[in-house]
Amino acid sequence: GPVQAPAAVPLFRRVDIALGCSYVWEDVRDLLRAFGGSSSQHPATLVLRGISVRDDGNLDDVTEYQVPLGNPDPSSPIVFEASAQSVSIPHAESLLHADCDGEEVNCEISLYSSQQAGEGLCRTPWFMATLQISSGISIALVLRGPHCGSREEKERDATLHPKLRIPMSKERTVLTTVEFQSSSRNTSLRTHLGSSVSLDCRFALAPSSSFSSLEWRRQHRGSGRSLFQYQVGSTGPAAQPKVHVDVAELVGSGDASLTLQGVSVEDEGTYICLVSTPLHQAQHSIQLHVAEPPRVRVIPAVVSFERDVTTTLTCNIAGYYPLDVSVSWTQKTPEDNMEIPLSNARLSSHRQSRDGTYSITSYLSISSATAQAPATYSCHVSHVALAEPTSVSAHLKAPEQTGSEGLVGVFIATIIFIVVLFIVLRR
């Protein structure tokens, strides 16, 4: 048969990815986060050098990052150049195309630690870069700073960064290497009751680093507990109901994702993935929200119009979570071009079931003195678990002739029939 052409293999290209960041001084980092301050943040630029990305044909305008000329002054942005030859950068395409895709990247760099490098005052700094893309992706990069050489103190002082007081490159930048990266595709997830959900968490290490442990924790309403723990060299994690981490994938490919089965209301909360090496730790937080749509039913579905009678329509809304729900009623007759909102409905109190879901009932009274028939009465329900409001209707039928009115009609029809018959017979 004819030889088929091999499928096209996507081409890759190495590019520089430059991100605008903030450098946060380590001594006040936690305080600033607690109070929302920014006085001790300094402009910074993170340049990821030579990152491999798929060439989709739109990279012709991408050029190599050029370091601004001139000596940096204390107000100039701190430029961190990061080499990632030993560790791949996750979600590189999303970082590169964030502006074109209408996404925002929040980048923060801080000093993680410093280690003594030989004798003297020289220490090797380590930095943590945290990247948050507005689409929900989070990335943590542990960067090793410049190594200290055996230069004399005066020679080193001549090349120290004016703000960080660490050695700079000839281009007046801080040279770093990515030694450890971790990422998550989602910072927030929404799921239904009884479903299974995967909380994404992955990592990669340079050959000079080694994986030591993984822990998953859950926090909710001020309390927290450990869900999963694995320590390299241990016999393995104890079996936990509902949660699962594939240890083979964890150790083999750095996939630390946690699968949660049979989700219930009690599983809602913040899940924290903690990946550790002997020297460093990176974490990601994922908000898990449980949302169950309501079941809506209107009783009765059909109502017959009766004079001097008030009929009550009942709209039962059950099985929803979380609590907030909106209920409204409308009326529409054949003469109406649109539905008319009604304001005379009343609500019961919320009720909670054993599974944690809620229910509520709305009542609408229809008086024959004011009602028009035929008509359609609709109960509209809005809830966060619904893509759009759901509506259920009841129908009010037109009045039927009954009782004395019916007998009069029959009597008149009978008289007419007899008269017509008499005339015909006389002829």
Coordinates of C-alpha atoms in Angstrom, one line a residue:
G1 CA 0.0 0.0 0.0
P2 CA 1.0 3.7 -0.2
V3 CA 3.5 4.8 2.4
Q4 CA 2.0 7.3 4.8
A5 CA 4.0 10.4 5.6
P6 CA 5.2 10.5 9.3
A7 CA 3.2 12.8 11.6
A8 CA 4.8 16.2 12.0
V9 CA 6.9 16.5 15.1
P10 CA 6.4 19.8 16.9
L11 CA 9.6 21.9 16.7
F12 CA 11.1 23.5 19.7
R13 CA 13.1 26.7 20.1
R14 CA 15.1 28.2 23.0
V15 CA 14.0 31.6 24.0
D16 CA 14.5 34.1 26.8
I17 CA 11.5 34.8 29.0
A18 CA 11.6 38.1 30.9
L19 CA 9.2 38.7 33.7
G20 CA 8.5 41.8 35.7
C21 CA 8.8 41.0 39.4
S22 CA 9.1 42.4 42.9
Y23 CA 11.9 41.7 45.3
V24 CA 10.8 41.4 48.9
W25 CA 13.3 41.7 51.7
E26 CA 13.2 38.6 53.8
D27 CA 13.1 40.2 57.3
V28 CA 9.7 41.8 56.7
R29 CA 8.2 39.5 54.1
D30 CA 5.7 37.8 56.4
L31 CA 4.8 41.2 58.0
L32 CA 4.1 42.7 54.6
R33 CA 1.9 39.9 53.5
A34 CA -0.1 40.1 56.7
F35 CA -0.7 43.9 56.5
G36 CA -0.6 44.4 52.7
G37 CA 2.4 46.7 52.8
S38 CA 4.7 47.3 49.9
S39 CA 7.3 49.8 51.2
S40 CA 10.1 47.2 51.3
Q41 CA 9.5 45.8 47.9
H42 CA 11.9 46.6 45.1
P43 CA 11.5 46.3 41.3
A44 CA 13.1 43.3 39.8
T45 CA 13.3 41.4 36.5
L46 CA 13.6 37.6 36.3
V47 CA 15.1 36.5 33.0
L48 CA 14.8 32.8 32.3
R49 CA 17.6 32.1 29.8
G50 CA 17.3 29.6 26.9
I51 CA 14.0 28.1 27.8
S52 CA 12.7 25.4 25.4
V53 CA 9.2 26.1 24.1
R54 CA 7.1 24.8 21.2
D55 CA 7.6 26.8 18.0
D56 CA 4.1 27.4 16.8
G57 CA 5.3 29.8 14.0
N58 CA 4.6 32.9 16.1
L59 CA 8.1 33.2 17.6
D60 CA 9.7 35.3 14.9
D61 CA 9.3 38.5 17.0
V62 CA 10.9 36.9 20.1
T63 CA 14.4 38.2 20.6
E64 CA 17.1 37.5 23.1
Y65 CA 16.8 39.6 26.3
Q66 CA 19.3 42.5 26.4
V67 CA 20.5 43.7 29.8
P68 CA 20.0 47.5 30.1
L69 CA 23.3 49.3 29.7
G70 CA 24.9 51.4 32.5
N71 CA 25.7 50.8 36.1
P72 CA 22.6 50.0 38.3
D73 CA 21.8 52.5 41.0
P74 CA 19.9 51.8 44.2
S75 CA 16.6 52.5 42.5
S76 CA 17.2 50.4 39.4
P77 CA 15.4 47.0 39.0
I78 CA 17.4 44.0 40.2
V79 CA 18.0 41.8 37.2
F80 CA 18.1 38.0 38.0
E81 CA 19.4 35.9 35.2
A82 CA 18.3 32.2 35.7
S83 CA 19.9 29.3 33.8
A84 CA 17.6 26.3 33.6
Q85 CA 19.8 23.8 31.7
S86 CA 19.4 21.1 34.3
V87 CA 15.7 21.7 35.2
S88 CA 12.9 22.2 32.8
I89 CA 10.6 25.2 33.4
P90 CA 7.0 24.1 33.7
H91 CA 4.3 26.0 31.7
A92 CA 6.9 27.9 29.8
E93 CA 4.5 28.6 26.9
S94 CA 2.0 30.1 29.3
L95 CA 4.7 32.4 30.7
L96 CA 5.9 33.4 27.3
H97 CA 2.5 34.2 25.8
A98 CA 0.8 35.6 28.9
D99 CA 0.5 39.1 27.6
C100 CA -0.8 38.0 24.2
D101 CA -3.3 35.7 25.9
G102 CA -4.6 38.4 28.2
E103 CA -3.1 36.8 31.3
E104 CA -1.3 38.5 34.1
V105 CA 1.8 37.1 35.8
N106 CA 2.5 38.0 39.4
C107 CA 6.2 37.4 40.2
E108 CA 7.8 37.7 43.6
I109 CA 11.4 37.0 44.5
S110 CA 12.9 36.8 48.0
L111 CA 16.0 35.5 49.7
Y112 CA 15.4 31.9 50.7
S113 CA 18.7 31.2 52.6
S114 CA 22.4 31.6 52.4
Q115 CA 25.1 29.0 53.0
Q116 CA 28.7 29.4 54.1
A117 CA 31.0 28.8 51.1
G118 CA 34.5 28.0 52.5
E119 CA 36.3 30.4 54.8
G120 CA 35.7 34.1 55.2
L121 CA 32.6 36.1 55.0
C122 CA 31.4 34.9 51.6
R123 CA 28.1 33.0 51.5
T124 CA 26.2 31.5 48.6
P125 CA 22.7 33.0 48.5
W126 CA 19.6 31.0 47.5
F127 CA 16.4 32.7 46.2
M128 CA 12.8 31.7 45.9
A129 CA 10.8 33.0 42.9
T130 CA 7.0 32.4 43.0
L131 CA 5.0 32.9 39.8
Q132 CA 1.2 33.1 39.7
I133 CA -0.6 33.2 36.4
S134 CA -4.1 34.6 36.4
S135 CA -5.3 31.4 34.7
G136 CA -4.6 29.6 37.9
I137 CA -1.1 28.2 37.3
S138 CA 1.4 28.5 40.1
I139 CA 5.2 27.9 39.9
A140 CA 7.9 28.0 42.5
L141 CA 11.6 28.2 41.5
V142 CA 14.5 27.7 43.9
L143 CA 17.5 29.7 42.5
R144 CA 21.1 29.2 43.6
G145 CA 22.9 32.5 43.6
P146 CA 26.5 33.2 42.5
H147 CA 29.2 31.0 44.0
C148 CA 31.9 32.8 46.0
G149 CA 35.4 32.5 44.6
S150 CA 38.8 33.0 46.2
R151 CA 39.1 36.7 45.4
E152 CA 40.3 39.2 47.9
E153 CA 37.8 41.1 49.8
K154 CA 38.4 44.4 48.0
E155 CA 38.1 42.7 44.6
R156 CA 34.8 41.2 45.6
D157 CA 33.5 44.5 47.0
A158 CA 34.0 46.1 43.6
T159 CA 31.5 43.8 42.0
L160 CA 28.8 43.6 44.7
H161 CA 25.3 44.5 43.9
P162 CA 24.4 47.8 45.5
K163 CA 21.2 46.5 47.1
L164 CA 21.9 42.8 47.6
R165 CA 25.6 43.1 48.4
I166 CA 26.3 39.9 46.5
P167 CA 28.6 39.4 43.5
M168 CA 27.3 40.6 40.1
S169 CA 28.1 39.6 36.6
K170 CA 30.0 41.8 34.1
E171 CA 26.5 43.0 32.9
R172 CA 25.6 44.0 36.4
T173 CA 23.1 41.2 36.9
V174 CA 22.7 38.5 39.5
L175 CA 23.5 35.1 37.9
T176 CA 21.4 32.2 39.3
T177 CA 20.6 28.6 38.3
V178 CA 17.3 26.8 38.8
E179 CA 18.0 23.9 41.2
F180 CA 14.4 23.0 42.1
Q181 CA 11.0 23.7 40.6
S182 CA 7.5 22.8 41.5
S183 CA 4.2 23.7 40.0
S184 CA 0.4 23.3 40.0
R185 CA -2.1 23.8 37.2
N186 CA -4.8 25.0 39.6
T187 CA -5.0 27.3 42.6
S188 CA -8.7 26.8 42.8
L189 CA -11.0 23.9 41.8
R190 CA -14.8 23.4 42.0
T191 CA -16.3 19.9 42.1
H192 CA -19.6 18.1 42.8
L193 CA -20.5 15.7 45.6
G194 CA -19.4 12.1 45.1
S195 CA -17.0 13.0 42.3
S196 CA -13.2 12.3 42.1
V197 CA -10.8 15.1 41.7
S198 CA -7.1 15.3 41.1
L199 CA -5.1 18.1 42.8
D200 CA -2.1 18.8 40.6
C201 CA 1.4 19.1 42.1
R202 CA 4.6 18.3 40.3
F203 CA 8.3 19.0 40.7
A204 CA 11.8 18.5 39.1
L205 CA 15.3 18.7 40.6
A206 CA 18.7 19.4 39.3
P207 CA 21.2 16.4 39.6
S208 CA 22.9 18.2 42.5
S209 CA 19.6 18.1 44.5
S210 CA 17.6 15.1 45.8
F211 CA 14.0 14.5 46.8
S212 CA 13.4 13.8 50.4
S213 CA 9.7 14.0 51.3
L214 CA 6.1 14.9 50.3
E215 CA 3.3 15.9 52.5
W216 CA -0.3 16.9 51.7
R217 CA -2.2 18.9 54.3
R218 CA -5.8 20.2 54.4
Q219 CA -6.8 23.4 56.2
H220 CA -10.3 24.6 56.8
R221 CA -11.9 27.1 59.2
G222 CA -8.8 27.4 61.4
S223 CA -8.0 23.7 61.7
G224 CA -5.7 21.5 59.7
R225 CA -4.6 18.0 59.4
S226 CA -2.1 15.9 57.4
L227 CA -3.7 13.7 54.7
F228 CA -0.6 12.1 53.1
Q229 CA 3.1 11.7 54.1
Y230 CA 5.9 10.1 52.2
Q231 CA 9.6 10.0 53.3
V232 CA 12.3 8.7 51.0
G233 CA 13.7 5.5 52.5
S234 CA 10.6 4.7 54.6
T235 CA 8.5 1.6 54.1
G236 CA 5.8 3.7 52.3
P237 CA 2.8 5.8 53.3
A238 CA 0.0 4.3 55.4
A239 CA -3.2 3.7 53.5
Q240 CA -5.6 6.6 53.8
P241 CA -9.3 6.4 52.9
K242 CA -10.3 8.5 50.0
V243 CA -6.9 10.0 49.2
H244 CA -4.2 8.5 46.9
V245 CA -0.8 9.5 45.6
D246 CA 1.0 7.2 43.1
V247 CA 4.3 6.7 44.8
A248 CA 5.9 5.2 41.7
E249 CA 5.0 8.3 39.7
L250 CA 6.1 10.5 42.6
V251 CA 9.6 9.0 42.8
G252 CA 10.0 8.3 39.1
S253 CA 8.7 11.5 37.4
G254 CA 8.0 14.0 40.2
D255 CA 4.2 13.7 40.0
A256 CA 3.1 14.5 43.5
S257 CA -0.6 14.9 42.6
L258 CA -3.2 13.8 45.1
T259 CA -6.5 12.1 44.0
L260 CA -9.5 12.6 46.2
Q261 CA -12.3 10.2 45.8
G262 CA -16.0 10.4 46.7
V263 CA -15.9 14.1 47.5
S264 CA -18.2 15.3 50.3
V265 CA -19.0 18.6 51.9
E266 CA -16.4 17.9 54.6
D267 CA -13.6 17.8 52.0
E268 CA -13.9 21.4 51.2
G269 CA -10.9 23.5 52.2
T270 CA -7.3 24.5 51.3
Y271 CA -5.0 21.7 50.2
I272 CA -1.3 22.3 50.6
C273 CA 1.4 20.3 48.7
L274 CA 4.8 20.4 50.4
V275 CA 7.7 19.0 48.5
S276 CA 11.0 19.0 50.3
T277 CA 14.7 18.4 49.6
P278 CA 17.4 18.2 52.3
L279 CA 17.9 21.9 51.9
H280 CA 14.7 23.5 50.6
Q281 CA 10.9 23.2 50.6
A282 CA 8.3 24.4 48.0
Q283 CA 4.6 24.5 48.5
H284 CA 1.4 25.1 46.6
S285 CA -2.0 25.8 47.9
I286 CA -5.2 24.7 46.1
Q287 CA -8.6 25.8 47.1
L288 CA -11.2 23.1 46.7
H289 CA -14.8 24.2 46.6
V290 CA -17.7 21.8 46.7
A291 CA -20.8 23.0 44.7
E292 CA -23.9 20.9 44.2
P293 CA -26.8 22.2 42.1
P294 CA -30.3 22.3 43.5
R295 CA -33.2 20.0 42.5
V296 CA -36.3 22.1 41.8
R297 CA -39.9 20.9 41.8
V298 CA -43.2 22.8 41.7
I299 CA -46.3 21.3 43.3
P300 CA -49.0 21.1 41.9
A301 CA -47.9 21.3 38.2
V302 CA -51.4 22.0 37.0
V303 CA -54.1 24.1 38.8
S304 CA -57.7 24.4 37.9
F305 CA -59.2 27.9 38.3
E306 CA -61.9 28.0 40.9
R307 CA -63.9 31.1 42.1
D308 CA -63.4 32.3 45.6
V309 CA -60.5 29.9 46.2
T310 CA -56.9 30.7 47.0
T311 CA -54.4 28.1 45.7
T312 CA -50.8 27.8 47.0
L313 CA -48.0 26.8 44.7
T314 CA -45.0 25.1 46.4
C315 CA -41.5 25.3 45.0
N316 CA -39.2 22.8 46.6
I317 CA -35.5 23.5 46.2
A318 CA -33.3 20.7 47.7
G319 CA -29.9 19.1 47.7
Y320 CA -27.8 22.2 47.0
Y321 CA -24.4 23.4 48.4
P322 CA -23.2 26.0 49.4
L323 CA -26.0 27.8 51.3
D324 CA -26.6 30.9 49.2
V325 CA -29.5 30.5 46.8
S326 CA -31.9 33.0 45.1
V327 CA -35.6 32.2 44.5
S328 CA -38.1 34.3 42.5
W329 CA -41.5 33.8 40.9
T330 CA -43.0 35.2 37.7
Q331 CA -46.4 35.1 36.0
K332 CA -47.2 35.1 32.2
T333 CA -50.6 35.1 30.5
P334 CA -51.3 34.8 26.7
E335 CA -51.7 38.6 26.6
D336 CA -48.3 39.2 28.2
N337 CA -45.2 39.7 26.0
M338 CA -42.9 39.0 28.9
E339 CA -42.9 37.4 32.3
I340 CA -44.1 39.6 35.2
P341 CA -42.2 39.4 38.5
L342 CA -44.3 38.5 41.6
S343 CA -43.4 39.7 45.1
N344 CA -46.0 38.0 47.2
A345 CA -44.0 34.7 47.7
R346 CA -42.7 33.6 51.1
L347 CA -39.7 31.4 52.0
S348 CA -39.2 28.8 54.7
S349 CA -36.0 28.6 56.7
H350 CA -33.0 26.7 55.4
R351 CA -32.8 23.0 56.3
Q352 CA -29.6 21.0 56.3
S353 CA -29.4 17.3 55.4
R354 CA -27.0 14.6 56.8
D355 CA -24.8 14.9 53.7
G356 CA -24.3 18.7 54.4
T357 CA -26.5 19.9 51.5
Y358 CA -29.4 22.4 52.1
S359 CA -33.0 22.7 51.1
I360 CA -35.6 25.5 51.2
T361 CA -39.2 25.9 50.2
S362 CA -40.9 28.9 48.5
Y363 CA -44.7 29.4 48.6
L364 CA -46.8 31.4 46.2
S365 CA -50.5 32.1 46.9
I366 CA -52.8 32.6 43.9
S367 CA -56.2 34.2 44.6
S368 CA -59.1 33.8 42.2
A369 CA -60.0 37.4 42.9
T370 CA -56.8 38.7 41.2
A371 CA -55.6 35.8 39.1
Q372 CA -56.0 35.6 35.3
A373 CA -56.5 32.3 33.6
P374 CA -55.0 30.7 31.7
A375 CA -51.6 31.6 33.1
T376 CA -48.1 30.1 33.7
Y377 CA -46.4 30.6 37.1
S378 CA -42.6 29.9 37.1
C379 CA -40.2 29.4 40.0
H380 CA -36.7 30.6 39.1
V381 CA -33.7 29.4 41.1
S382 CA -30.1 30.8 40.9
H383 CA -27.1 29.1 42.5
V384 CA -23.4 29.1 42.1
A385 CA -23.4 25.4 41.0
L386 CA -25.8 26.3 38.1
A387 CA -24.3 27.7 34.8
E388 CA -27.6 29.6 34.4
P389 CA -30.8 29.9 36.5
T390 CA -33.2 27.0 36.3
S391 CA -37.0 27.4 36.1
V392 CA -39.9 25.1 36.8
S393 CA -43.5 26.1 35.9
A394 CA -47.1 25.4 37.0
H395 CA -50.1 26.1 34.8
L396 CA -53.3 27.7 35.8
K397 CA -56.1 26.4 33.6
A398 CA -59.0 28.5 32.4
P399 CA -62.3 28.1 34.4
E400 CA -64.7 25.4 33.2
Q401 CA -68.5 25.7 33.2
T402 CA -69.9 23.6 36.1
G403 CA -72.9 23.4 38.4
S404 CA -76.0 25.5 37.7
E405 CA -74.3 27.3 34.8
G406 CA -73.8 24.0 33.1
L407 CA -77.4 22.9 33.7
V408 CA -78.7 26.1 32.3
G409 CA -76.7 25.6 29.2
V410 CA -77.9 22.0 28.8
F411 CA -81.6 23.2 29.3
I412 CA -81.3 25.9 26.6
A413 CA -79.7 23.5 24.2
T414 CA -82.5 21.0 24.8
I415 CA -85.2 23.6 24.1
I416 CA -83.6 24.7 20.9
F417 CA -83.3 21.1 19.8
I418 CA -87.1 20.5 20.5
V419 CA -88.1 23.6 18.6
V420 CA -86.1 22.7 15.6
L421 CA -87.4 19.1 15.7
F422 CA -91.1 20.4 15.9
I423 CA -90.6 22.7 12.9
V424 CA -89.1 19.9 10.8
L425 CA -92.0 17.5 11.6
R426 CA -94.7 20.0 10.7
R427 CA -93.3 20.3 7.3

